[in-house]
Short mmCIF file of C-alpha atoms in Angstrom, two decimals:
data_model
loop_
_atom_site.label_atom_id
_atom_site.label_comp_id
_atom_site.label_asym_id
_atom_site.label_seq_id
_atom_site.Cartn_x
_atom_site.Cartn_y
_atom_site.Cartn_z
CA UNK M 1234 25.52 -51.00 -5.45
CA UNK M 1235 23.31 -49.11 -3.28
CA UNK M 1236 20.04 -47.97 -3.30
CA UNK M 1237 19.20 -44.31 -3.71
CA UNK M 1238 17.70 -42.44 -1.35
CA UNK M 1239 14.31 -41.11 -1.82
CA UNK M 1240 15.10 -37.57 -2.18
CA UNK M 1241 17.34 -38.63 -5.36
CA UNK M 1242 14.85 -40.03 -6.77
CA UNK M 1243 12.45 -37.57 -5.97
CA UNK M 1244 14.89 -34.93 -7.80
CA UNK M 1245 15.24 -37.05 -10.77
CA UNK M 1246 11.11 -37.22 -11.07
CA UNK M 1247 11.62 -33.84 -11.12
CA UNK M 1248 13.94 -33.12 -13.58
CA UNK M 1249 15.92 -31.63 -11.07
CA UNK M 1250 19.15 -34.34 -11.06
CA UNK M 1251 22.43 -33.77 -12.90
CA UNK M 1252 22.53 -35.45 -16.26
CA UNK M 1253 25.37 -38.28 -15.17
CA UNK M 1254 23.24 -38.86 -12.18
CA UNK M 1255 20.13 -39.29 -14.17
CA UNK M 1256 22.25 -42.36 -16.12
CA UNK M 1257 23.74 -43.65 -12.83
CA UNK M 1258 20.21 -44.25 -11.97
CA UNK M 1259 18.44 -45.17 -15.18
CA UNK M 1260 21.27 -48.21 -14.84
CA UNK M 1261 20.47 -48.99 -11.28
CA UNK M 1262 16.90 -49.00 -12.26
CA UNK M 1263 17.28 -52.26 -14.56
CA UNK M 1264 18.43 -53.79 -11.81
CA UNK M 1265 17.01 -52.70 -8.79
CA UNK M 1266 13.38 -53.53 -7.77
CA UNK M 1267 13.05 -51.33 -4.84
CA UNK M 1268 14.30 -48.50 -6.87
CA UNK M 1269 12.24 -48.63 -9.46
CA UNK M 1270 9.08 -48.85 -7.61
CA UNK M 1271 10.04 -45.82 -5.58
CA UNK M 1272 10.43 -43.81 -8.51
CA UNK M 1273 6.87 -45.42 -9.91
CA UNK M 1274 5.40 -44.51 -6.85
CA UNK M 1275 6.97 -40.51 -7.27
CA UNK M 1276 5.90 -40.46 -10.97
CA UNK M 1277 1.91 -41.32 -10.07
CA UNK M 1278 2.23 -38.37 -7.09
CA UNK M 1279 3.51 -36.06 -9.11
CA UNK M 1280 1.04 -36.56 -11.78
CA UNK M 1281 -1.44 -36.57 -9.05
CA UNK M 1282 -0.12 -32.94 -8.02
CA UNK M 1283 -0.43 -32.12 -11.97
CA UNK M 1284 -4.25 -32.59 -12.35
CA UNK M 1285 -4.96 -30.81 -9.34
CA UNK M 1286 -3.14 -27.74 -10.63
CA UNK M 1287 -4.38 -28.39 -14.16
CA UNK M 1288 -0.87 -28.61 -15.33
CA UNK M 1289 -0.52 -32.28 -16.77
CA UNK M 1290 3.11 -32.59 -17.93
CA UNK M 1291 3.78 -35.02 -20.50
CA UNK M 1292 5.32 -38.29 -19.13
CA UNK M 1293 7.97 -40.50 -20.43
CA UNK M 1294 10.26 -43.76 -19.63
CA UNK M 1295 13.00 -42.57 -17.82
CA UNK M 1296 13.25 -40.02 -14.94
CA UNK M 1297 14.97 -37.22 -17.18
CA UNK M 1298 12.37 -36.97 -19.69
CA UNK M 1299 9.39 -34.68 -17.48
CA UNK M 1300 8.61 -31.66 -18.88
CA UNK M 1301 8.29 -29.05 -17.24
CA UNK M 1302 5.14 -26.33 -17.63
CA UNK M 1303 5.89 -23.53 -19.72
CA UNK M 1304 6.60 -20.03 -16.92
CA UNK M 1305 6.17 -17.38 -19.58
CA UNK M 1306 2.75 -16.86 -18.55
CA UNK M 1307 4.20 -16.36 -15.07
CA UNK M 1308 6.66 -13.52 -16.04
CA UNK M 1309 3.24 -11.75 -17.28
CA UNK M 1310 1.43 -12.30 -14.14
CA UNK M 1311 4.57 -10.82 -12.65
CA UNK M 1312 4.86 -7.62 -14.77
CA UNK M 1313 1.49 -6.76 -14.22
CA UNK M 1314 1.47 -6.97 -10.81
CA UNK M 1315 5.02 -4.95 -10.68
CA UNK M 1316 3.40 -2.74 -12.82
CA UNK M 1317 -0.31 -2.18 -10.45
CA UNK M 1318 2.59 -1.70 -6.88
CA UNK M 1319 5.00 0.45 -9.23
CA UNK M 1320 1.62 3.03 -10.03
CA UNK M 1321 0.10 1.95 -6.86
CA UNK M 1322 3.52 3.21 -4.84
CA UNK M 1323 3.33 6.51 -7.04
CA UNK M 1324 0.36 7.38 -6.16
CA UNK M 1325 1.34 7.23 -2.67
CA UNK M 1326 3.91 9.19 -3.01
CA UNK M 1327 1.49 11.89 -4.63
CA UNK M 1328 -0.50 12.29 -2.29
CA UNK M 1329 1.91 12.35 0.68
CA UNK M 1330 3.52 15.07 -1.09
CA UNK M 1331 -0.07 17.33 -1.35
CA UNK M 1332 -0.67 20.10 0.82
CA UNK M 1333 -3.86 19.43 1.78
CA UNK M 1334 -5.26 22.33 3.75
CA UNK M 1335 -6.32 21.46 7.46
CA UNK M 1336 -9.78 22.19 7.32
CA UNK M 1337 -9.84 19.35 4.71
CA UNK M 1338 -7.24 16.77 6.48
CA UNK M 1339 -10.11 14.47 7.93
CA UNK M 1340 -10.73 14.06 3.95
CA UNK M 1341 -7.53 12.32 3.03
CA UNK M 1342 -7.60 8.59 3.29
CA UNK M 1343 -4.00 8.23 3.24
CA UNK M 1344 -3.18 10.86 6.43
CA UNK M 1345 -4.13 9.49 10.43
CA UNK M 1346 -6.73 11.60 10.87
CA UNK M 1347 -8.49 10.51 7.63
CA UNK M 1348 -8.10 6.88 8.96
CA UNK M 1349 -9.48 7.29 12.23
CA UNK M 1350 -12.36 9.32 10.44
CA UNK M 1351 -12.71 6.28 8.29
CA UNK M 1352 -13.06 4.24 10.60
CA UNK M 1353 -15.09 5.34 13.22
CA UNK M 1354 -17.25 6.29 10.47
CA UNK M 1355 -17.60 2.70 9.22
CA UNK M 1356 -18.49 1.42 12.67
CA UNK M 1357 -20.82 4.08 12.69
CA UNK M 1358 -22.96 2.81 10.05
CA UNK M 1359 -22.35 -0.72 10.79
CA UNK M 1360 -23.90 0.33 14.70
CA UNK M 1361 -27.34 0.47 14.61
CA UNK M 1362 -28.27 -2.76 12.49
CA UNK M 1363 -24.45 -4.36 13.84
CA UNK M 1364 -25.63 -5.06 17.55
CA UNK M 1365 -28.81 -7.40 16.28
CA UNK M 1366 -26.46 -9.15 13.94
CA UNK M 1367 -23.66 -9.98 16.52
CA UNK M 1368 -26.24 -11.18 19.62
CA UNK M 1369 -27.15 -13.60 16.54
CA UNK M 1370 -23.78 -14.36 15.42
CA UNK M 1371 -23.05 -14.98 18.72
CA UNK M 1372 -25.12 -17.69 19.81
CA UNK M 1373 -24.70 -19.27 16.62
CA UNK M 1374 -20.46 -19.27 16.47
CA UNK M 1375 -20.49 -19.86 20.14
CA UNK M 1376 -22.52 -23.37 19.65
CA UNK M 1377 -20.56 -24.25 16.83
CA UNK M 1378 -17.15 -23.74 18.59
CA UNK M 1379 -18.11 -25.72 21.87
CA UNK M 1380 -19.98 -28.45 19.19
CA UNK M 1381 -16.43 -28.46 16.83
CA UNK M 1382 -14.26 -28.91 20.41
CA UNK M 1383 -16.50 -31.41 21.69
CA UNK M 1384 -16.72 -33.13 18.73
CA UNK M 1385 -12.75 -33.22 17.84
CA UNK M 1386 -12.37 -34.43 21.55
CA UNK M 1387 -14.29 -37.19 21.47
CA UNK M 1388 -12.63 -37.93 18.07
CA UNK M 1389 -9.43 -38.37 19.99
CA UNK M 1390 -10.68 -40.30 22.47
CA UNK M 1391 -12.04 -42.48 19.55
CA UNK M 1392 -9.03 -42.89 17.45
CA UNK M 1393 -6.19 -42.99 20.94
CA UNK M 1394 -8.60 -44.60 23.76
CA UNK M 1395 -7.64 -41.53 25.88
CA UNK M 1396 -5.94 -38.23 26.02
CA UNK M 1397 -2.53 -37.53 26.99
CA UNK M 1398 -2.44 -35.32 30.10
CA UNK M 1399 -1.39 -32.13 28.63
CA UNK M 1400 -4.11 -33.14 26.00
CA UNK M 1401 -6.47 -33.04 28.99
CA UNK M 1402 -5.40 -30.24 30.52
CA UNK M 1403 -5.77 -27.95 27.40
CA UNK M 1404 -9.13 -29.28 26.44
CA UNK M 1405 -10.06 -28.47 30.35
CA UNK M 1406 -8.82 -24.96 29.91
CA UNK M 1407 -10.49 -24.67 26.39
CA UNK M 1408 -13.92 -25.26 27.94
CA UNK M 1409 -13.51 -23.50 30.81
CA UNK M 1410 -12.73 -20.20 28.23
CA UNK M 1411 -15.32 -21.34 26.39
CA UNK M 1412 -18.12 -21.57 28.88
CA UNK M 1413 -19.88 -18.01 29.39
CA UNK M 1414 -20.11 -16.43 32.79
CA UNK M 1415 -22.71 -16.85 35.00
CA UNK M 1416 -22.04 -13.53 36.67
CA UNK M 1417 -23.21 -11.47 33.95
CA UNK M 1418 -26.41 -9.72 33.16
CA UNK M 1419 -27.25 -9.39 29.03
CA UNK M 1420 -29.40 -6.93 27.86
CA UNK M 1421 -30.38 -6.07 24.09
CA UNK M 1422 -32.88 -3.64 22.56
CA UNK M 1423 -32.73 -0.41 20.68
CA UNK M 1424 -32.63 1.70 23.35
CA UNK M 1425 -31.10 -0.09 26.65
CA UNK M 1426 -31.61 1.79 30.20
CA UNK M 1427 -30.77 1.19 33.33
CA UNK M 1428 -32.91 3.44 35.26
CA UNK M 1429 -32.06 5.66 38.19
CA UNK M 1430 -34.23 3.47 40.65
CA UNK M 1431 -32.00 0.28 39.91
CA UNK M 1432 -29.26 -1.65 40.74
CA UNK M 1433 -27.57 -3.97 38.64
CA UNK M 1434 -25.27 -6.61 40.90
CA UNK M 1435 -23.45 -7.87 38.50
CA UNK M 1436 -21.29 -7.00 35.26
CA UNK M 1437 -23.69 -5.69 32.80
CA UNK M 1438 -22.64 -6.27 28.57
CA UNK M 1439 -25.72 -3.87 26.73
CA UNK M 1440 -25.71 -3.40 23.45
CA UNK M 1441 -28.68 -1.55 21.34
CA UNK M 1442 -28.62 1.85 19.17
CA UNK M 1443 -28.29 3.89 22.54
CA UNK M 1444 -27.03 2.34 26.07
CA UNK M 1445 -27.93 4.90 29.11
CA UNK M 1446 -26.76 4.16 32.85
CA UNK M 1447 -28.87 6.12 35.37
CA UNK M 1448 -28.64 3.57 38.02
CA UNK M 1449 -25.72 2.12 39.60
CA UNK M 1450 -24.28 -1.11 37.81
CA UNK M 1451 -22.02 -2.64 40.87
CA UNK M 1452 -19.63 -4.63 38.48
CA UNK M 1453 -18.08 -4.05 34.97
CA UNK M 1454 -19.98 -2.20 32.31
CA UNK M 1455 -19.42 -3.90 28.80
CA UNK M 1456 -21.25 -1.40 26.23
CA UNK M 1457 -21.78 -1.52 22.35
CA UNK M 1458 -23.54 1.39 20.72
CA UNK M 1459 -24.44 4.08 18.78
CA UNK M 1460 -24.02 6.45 22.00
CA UNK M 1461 -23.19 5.45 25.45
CA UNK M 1462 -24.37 7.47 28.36
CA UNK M 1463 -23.38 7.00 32.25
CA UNK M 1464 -25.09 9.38 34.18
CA UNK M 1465 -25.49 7.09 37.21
CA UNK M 1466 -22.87 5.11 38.89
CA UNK M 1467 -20.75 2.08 37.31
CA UNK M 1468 -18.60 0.36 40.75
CA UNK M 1469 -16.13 -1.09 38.19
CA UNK M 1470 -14.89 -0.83 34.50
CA UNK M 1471 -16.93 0.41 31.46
CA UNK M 1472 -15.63 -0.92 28.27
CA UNK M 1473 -17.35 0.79 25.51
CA UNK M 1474 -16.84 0.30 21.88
CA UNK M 1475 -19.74 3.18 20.33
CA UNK M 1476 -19.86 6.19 18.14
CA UNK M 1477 -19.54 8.41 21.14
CA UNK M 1478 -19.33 7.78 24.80
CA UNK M 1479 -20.34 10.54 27.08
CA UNK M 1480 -19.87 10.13 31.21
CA UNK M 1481 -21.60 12.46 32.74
CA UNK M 1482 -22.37 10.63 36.43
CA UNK M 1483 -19.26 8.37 38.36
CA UNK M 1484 -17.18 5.45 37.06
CA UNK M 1485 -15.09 4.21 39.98
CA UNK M 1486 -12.86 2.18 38.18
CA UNK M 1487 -11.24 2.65 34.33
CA UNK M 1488 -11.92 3.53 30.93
CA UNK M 1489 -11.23 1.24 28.33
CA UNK M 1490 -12.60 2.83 24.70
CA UNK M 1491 -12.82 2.65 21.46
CA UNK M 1492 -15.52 5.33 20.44
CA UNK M 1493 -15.84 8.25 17.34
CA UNK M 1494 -15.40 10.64 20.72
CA UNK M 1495 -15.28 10.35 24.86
CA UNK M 1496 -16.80 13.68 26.21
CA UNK M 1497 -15.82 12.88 30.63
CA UNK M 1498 -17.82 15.86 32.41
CA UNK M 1499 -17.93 13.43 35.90
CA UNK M 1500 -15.92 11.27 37.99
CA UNK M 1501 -13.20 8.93 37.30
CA UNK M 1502 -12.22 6.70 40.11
CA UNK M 1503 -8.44 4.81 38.14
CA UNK M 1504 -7.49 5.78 34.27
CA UNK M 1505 -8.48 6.15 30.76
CA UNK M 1506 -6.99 3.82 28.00
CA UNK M 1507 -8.20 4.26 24.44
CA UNK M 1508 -8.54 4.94 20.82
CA UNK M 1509 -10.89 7.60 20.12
CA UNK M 1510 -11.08 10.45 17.47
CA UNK M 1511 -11.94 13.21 19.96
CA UNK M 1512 -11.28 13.03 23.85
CA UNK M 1513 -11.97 15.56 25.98
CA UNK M 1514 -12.33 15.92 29.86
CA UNK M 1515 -14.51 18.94 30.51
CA UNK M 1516 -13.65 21.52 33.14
CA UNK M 1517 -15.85 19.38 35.64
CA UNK M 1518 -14.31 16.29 34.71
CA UNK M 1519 -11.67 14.28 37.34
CA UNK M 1520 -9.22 11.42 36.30
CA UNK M 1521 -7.99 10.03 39.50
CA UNK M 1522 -5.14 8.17 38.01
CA UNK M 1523 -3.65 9.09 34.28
CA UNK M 1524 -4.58 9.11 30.77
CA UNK M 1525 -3.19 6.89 27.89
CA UNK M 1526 -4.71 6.94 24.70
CA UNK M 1527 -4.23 7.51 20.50
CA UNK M 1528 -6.72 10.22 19.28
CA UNK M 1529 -7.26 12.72 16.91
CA UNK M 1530 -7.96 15.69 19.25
CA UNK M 1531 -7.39 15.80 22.61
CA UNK M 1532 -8.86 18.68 25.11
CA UNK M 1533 -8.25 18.82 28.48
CA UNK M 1534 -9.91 21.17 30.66
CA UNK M 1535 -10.64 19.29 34.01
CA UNK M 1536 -7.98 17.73 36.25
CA UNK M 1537 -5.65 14.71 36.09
CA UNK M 1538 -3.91 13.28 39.01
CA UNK M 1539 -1.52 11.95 37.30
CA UNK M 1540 0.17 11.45 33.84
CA UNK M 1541 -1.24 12.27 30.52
CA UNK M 1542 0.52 9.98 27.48
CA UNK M 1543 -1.81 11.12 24.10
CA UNK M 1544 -0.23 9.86 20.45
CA UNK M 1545 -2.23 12.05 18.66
CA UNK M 1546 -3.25 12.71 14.62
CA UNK M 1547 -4.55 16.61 15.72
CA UNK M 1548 -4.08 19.25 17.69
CA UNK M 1549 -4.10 18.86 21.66
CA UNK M 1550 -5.23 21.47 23.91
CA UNK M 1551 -4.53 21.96 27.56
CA UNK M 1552 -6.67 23.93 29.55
CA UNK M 1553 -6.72 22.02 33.03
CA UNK M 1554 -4.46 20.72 35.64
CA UNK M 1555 -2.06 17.35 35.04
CA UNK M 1556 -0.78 16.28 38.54
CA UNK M 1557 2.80 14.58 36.70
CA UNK M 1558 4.01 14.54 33.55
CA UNK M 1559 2.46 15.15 30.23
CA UNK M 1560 4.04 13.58 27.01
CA UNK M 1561 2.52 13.96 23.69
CA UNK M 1562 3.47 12.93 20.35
CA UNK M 1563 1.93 14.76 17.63
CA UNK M 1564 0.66 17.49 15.41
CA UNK M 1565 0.57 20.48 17.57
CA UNK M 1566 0.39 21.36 21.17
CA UNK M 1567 -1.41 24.65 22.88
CA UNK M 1568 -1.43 25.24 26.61
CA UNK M 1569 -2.92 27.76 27.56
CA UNK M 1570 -2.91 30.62 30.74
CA UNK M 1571 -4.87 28.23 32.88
CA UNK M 1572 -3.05 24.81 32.14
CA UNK M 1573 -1.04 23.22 35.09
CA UNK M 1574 1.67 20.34 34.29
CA UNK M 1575 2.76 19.45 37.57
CA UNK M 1576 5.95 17.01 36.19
CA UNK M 1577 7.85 17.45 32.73
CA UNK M 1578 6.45 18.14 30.06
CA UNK M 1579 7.49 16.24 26.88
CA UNK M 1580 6.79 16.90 23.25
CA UNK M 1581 7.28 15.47 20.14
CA UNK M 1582 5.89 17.26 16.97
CA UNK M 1583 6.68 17.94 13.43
CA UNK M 1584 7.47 21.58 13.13
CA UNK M 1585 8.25 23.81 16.33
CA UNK M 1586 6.01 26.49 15.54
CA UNK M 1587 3.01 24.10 16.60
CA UNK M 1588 3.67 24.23 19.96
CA UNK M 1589 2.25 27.27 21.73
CA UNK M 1590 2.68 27.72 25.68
CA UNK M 1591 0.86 30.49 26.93
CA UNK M 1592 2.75 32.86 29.34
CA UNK M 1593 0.53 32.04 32.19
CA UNK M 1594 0.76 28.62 31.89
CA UNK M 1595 2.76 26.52 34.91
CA UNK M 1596 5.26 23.64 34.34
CA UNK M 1597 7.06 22.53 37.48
CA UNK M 1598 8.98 19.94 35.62
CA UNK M 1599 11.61 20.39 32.77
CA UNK M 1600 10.68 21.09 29.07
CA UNK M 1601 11.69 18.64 26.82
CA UNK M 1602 10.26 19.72 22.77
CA UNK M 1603 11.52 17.88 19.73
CA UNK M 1604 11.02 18.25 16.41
CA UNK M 1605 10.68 15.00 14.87
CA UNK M 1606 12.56 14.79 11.09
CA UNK M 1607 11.39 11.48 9.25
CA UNK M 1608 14.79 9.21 8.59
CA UNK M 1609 14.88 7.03 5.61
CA UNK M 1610 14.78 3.51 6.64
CA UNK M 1611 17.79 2.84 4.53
CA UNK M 1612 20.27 5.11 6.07
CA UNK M 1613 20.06 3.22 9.43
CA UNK M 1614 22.43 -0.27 9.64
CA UNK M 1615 19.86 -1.42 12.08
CA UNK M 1616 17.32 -1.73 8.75
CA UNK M 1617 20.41 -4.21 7.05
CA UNK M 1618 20.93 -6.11 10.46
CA UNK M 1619 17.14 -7.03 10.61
CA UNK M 1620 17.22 -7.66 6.85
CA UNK M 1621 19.84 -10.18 7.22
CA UNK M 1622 18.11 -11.49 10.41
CA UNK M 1623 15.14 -12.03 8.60
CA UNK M 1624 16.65 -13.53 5.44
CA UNK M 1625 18.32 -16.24 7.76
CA UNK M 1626 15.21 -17.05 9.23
CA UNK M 1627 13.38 -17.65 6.54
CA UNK M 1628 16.41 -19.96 4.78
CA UNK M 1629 16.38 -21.92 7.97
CA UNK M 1630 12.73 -22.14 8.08
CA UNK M 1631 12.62 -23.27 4.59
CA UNK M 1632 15.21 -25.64 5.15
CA UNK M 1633 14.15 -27.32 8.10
CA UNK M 1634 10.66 -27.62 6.26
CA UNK M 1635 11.98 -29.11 2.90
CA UNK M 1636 14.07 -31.91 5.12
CA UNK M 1637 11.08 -32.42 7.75
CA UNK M 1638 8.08 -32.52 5.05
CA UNK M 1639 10.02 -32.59 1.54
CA UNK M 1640 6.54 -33.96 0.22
CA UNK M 1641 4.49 -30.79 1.75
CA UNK M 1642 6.85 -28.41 0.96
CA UNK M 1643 7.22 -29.49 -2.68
CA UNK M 1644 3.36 -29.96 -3.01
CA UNK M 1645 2.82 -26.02 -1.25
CA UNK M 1646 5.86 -24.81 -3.79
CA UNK M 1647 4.35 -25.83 -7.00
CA UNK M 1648 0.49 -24.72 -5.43
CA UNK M 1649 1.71 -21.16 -5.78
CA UNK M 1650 2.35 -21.30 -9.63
CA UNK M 1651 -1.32 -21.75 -9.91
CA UNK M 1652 -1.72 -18.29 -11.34
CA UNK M 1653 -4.53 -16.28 -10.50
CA UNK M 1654 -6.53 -18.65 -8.52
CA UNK M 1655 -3.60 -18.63 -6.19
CA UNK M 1656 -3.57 -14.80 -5.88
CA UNK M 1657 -7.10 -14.49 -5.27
CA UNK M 1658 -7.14 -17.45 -2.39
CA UNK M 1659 -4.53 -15.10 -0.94
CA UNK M 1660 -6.14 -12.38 -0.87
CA UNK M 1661 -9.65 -13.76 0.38
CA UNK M 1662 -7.28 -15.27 3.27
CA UNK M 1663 -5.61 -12.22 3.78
CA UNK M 1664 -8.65 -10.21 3.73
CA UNK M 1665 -10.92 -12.35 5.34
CA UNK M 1666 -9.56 -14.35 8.34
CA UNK M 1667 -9.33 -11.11 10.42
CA UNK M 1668 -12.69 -9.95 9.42
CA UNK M 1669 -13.39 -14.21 10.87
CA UNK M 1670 -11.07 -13.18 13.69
CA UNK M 1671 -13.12 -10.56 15.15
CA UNK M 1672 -16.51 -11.67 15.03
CA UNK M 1673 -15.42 -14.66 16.79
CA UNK M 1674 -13.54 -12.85 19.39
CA UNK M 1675 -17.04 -10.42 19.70
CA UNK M 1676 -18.49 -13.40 21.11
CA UNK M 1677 -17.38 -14.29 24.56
CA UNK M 1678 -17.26 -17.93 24.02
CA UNK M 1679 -14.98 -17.62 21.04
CA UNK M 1680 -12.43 -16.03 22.23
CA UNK M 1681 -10.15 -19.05 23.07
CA UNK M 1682 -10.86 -19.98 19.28
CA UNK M 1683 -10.20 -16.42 17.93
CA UNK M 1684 -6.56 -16.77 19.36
CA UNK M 1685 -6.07 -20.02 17.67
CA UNK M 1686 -6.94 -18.42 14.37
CA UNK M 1687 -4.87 -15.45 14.95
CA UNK M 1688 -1.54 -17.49 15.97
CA UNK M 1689 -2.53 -19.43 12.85
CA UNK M 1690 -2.59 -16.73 10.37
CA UNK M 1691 0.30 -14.92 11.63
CA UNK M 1692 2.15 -18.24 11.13
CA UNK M 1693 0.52 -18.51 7.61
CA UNK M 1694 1.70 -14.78 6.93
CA UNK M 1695 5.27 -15.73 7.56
CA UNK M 1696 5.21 -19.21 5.84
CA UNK M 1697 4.07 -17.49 2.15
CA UNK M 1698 6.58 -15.75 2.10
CA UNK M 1699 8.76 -18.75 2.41
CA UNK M 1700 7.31 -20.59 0.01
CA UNK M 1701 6.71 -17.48 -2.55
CA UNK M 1702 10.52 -17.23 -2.34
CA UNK M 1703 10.86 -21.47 -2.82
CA UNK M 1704 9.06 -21.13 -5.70
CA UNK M 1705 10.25 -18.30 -7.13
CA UNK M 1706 13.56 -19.68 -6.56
CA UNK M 1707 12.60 -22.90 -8.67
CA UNK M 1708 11.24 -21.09 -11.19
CA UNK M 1709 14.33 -19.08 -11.97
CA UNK M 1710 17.25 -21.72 -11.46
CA UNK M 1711 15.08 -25.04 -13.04
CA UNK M 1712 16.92 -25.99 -15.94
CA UNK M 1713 15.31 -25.38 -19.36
#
């Protein structure tokens, strides 16, 4: 007679075989060496796996007779968690359905303004002690990175005698990420200046409680601050991540933001990208190329030579010139006598009567305003047809994982019944390996290690859900 295969006996172990089965192979045991040593050599993992989730079932002779742990403290779990998303989803609903007056918008957590609010608010406070912390952080995470790759390299080189070639080329690129740049300048103090006297050659990254440009910085401006002022001259990029951000002198090349609010009352050489709670472009103000960003209120009352794309929370007010088109998705919309759209202008906004275009107001272009009416998700067959895209993913993705690693996947399964000490390691992941994620990538020499982490956690995102559903699965179909 023939042997059984491993996965047999790994499903009698668990209690998992059909009943004849389980006395086919109780009588091949007798007689078979290899057989029985197999399934000796299953019963010590498993109760291996059983003390390390504190869940030591009760062994006995033959493969049928494991017990299995007791679920009914599961279903509990389960109904109080139902329970915390069924009154957490109603109190959702609540306060979508509010009126909460305008004035008081910015208040409401739940609403895009109150986000942005939120959170240009927490970077806010973290700003003026932040700045010290990071230059710290980064010295230390950057050493420890560089240490970690240098040390896992030469632990290849240890254990292999030499890397492969694509090995080598990927630790070459690593290091070469990793390595700062010699061709930038590093300042950091409370209050950073560049005085109107000075010239900066290279890129400049400042960061201190207020950053001030007088001068002329002839590469890329990197910024991080409570404010941000250029009132001198920056030859290249400013990248600015600060509470506000005001550019009063010439930036020759683009914009790239993330501030509480951008006041532009000078030159702009290219365009503006960014994510800012106010933006506005003063009647003085010039954007030589276009303007993309997500805001909460937008003014413009200078001139654009190009296209204007704002996603806004607000209201956005047009008081200047756009040389091409402007297209806005939002709250409201108000152009005014002296507002200029040289292209189309195209509008998307939740009720019609936001949209106010003044009579003196010029639009070469056509006018394209919709009203946009929220759809539920579940009267569209393009929600089923991802559904069922989705659900065959993840069956193949469990599948493929249960025949590749049948050991890993078995061992990850019954980790998940581990009750609450699952659900909080879950969370802290969840939680904290983007908080991990950014600090890292803050650091210039941790970027290449930042996008490691974040490929692995959006793999780990997808995975748990895979094996939540495995062991769900188990739980319901295992035989009593």
């Amino acid at each position: 007679m023939e042997c059984y295969s491993e996965q047999t006996c790994a499903l009698a172990v668990d209690g998992e075989l059909a009943v004849d089965e389980v006395r086919r192979l109780r009588d091949h045991l007798t007689t078979c060496r290899r057989c029985r040593e197999l399934v000796d050599a299953l019963r010590a993992e498993n109760h291996v796996l059983s003390e390390s989730l504190h869940e030591l079932p009760e062994e006995a002779a033959s493969p049928a007779g494991f017990s299995h742990p007791r679920w009914s403290w599961v279903w509990g779990d389960l109904a109080v968690m139902a329970a915390v998303l069924a009154l957490g989803s109603m109190i959702s609903v609540w306060f979508d359905e509010l009126s909460v007056p305008a004035a008081l918008e910015w208040f409401n957590p739940f609403s895009a303004s109150g986000s942005t609010n939120l959170i240009f608010n927490l970077f806010y406070h973290f700003a003026p002690g932040g700045t010290a912390m990071l230059a710290h952080y980064a010295a230390v995470v950057g050493s420890l990175s560089l240490l970690f790759l240098l040390g896992g390299s030469a632990l290849l080189l240890g254990r292999r005698g030499r890397l492969r070639q694509p090995g080598l080329r990927l630790l070459s690129v690593l290091l070469a990420l990793s390595l700062p740049s010699f061709a930038l300048e590093r300042r950091h103090a409370e209050f950073v200046t560049v005085a109107a006297n000075e010239t900066v050659d290279d890129t400049l990254l400042a960061a201190g409680n207020t950053v001030r440009v007088e001068g002329v910085v002839n590469g890329d401006l990197l910024a991080f601050g409570r404010t941000v002022e250029v009132r001198g001259t920056v030859k290249g990029d400013l990248v600015s991540f600060a509470k506000r951000t005001v550019v009063s002198g010439s930036v020759e090349g683009r914009i790239y933001t993330f501030s509480g609010s951008l006041d532009l009352d000078g030159q702009l050489g290219h365009s503006i990208y960014g994510f800012v709670q106010s933006l506005r472009v003063n009647d003085r103000g010039h954007v030589g190329d276009g303007i993309v960003v997500a805001a909460g209120d937008v003014s413009l009352e200078g001139e654009v030579k190009r296209s204007v794309d704002i996603f806004i929370s607000g209201n956005a007010d047009v008081s200047g010139s756009i040389g091409r088109d402007l297209t806005m998705a939002g709250v409201s919309l108000t152009l005014t006598n002296t507002a200029r759209v040289g292209g189309n202008l195209n509008a998307r906004v939740h009720q019609l009567k936001d949209v106010h275009i003044a009579d003196g107001a010029t639009i070469a272009g056509k006018r394209d305003i919709q009203v946009q009416v929220r759809k539920s998700q579940f009267t569209r067959p393009r929600f089923y047809f991802h559904q069922a895209v989705w659900l065959a993913s993840a069956m193949l993705v469990g599948w493929l994982g249960l025949v590749l690693f049948p050991s890993f996947f078995r061992a990850t399964t019954e980790a998940v019944g581990s009750g609450w000490g699952s659900l909080g390691l879950g969370v802290g992941v969840l939680a904290g390996v983007p908080v991990a994620i950014v600090v890292v990538a803050i650091t210039l020499v941790g970027i290449p290690v930042s996008l490691i982490l974040l490929a692995v956690y959006l793999a780990g995102i997808y995975l748990a859900k895979v094996w939540v559903g495995a062991f769900l699965g188990r739980m319901l179909l295992k035989p009593s």
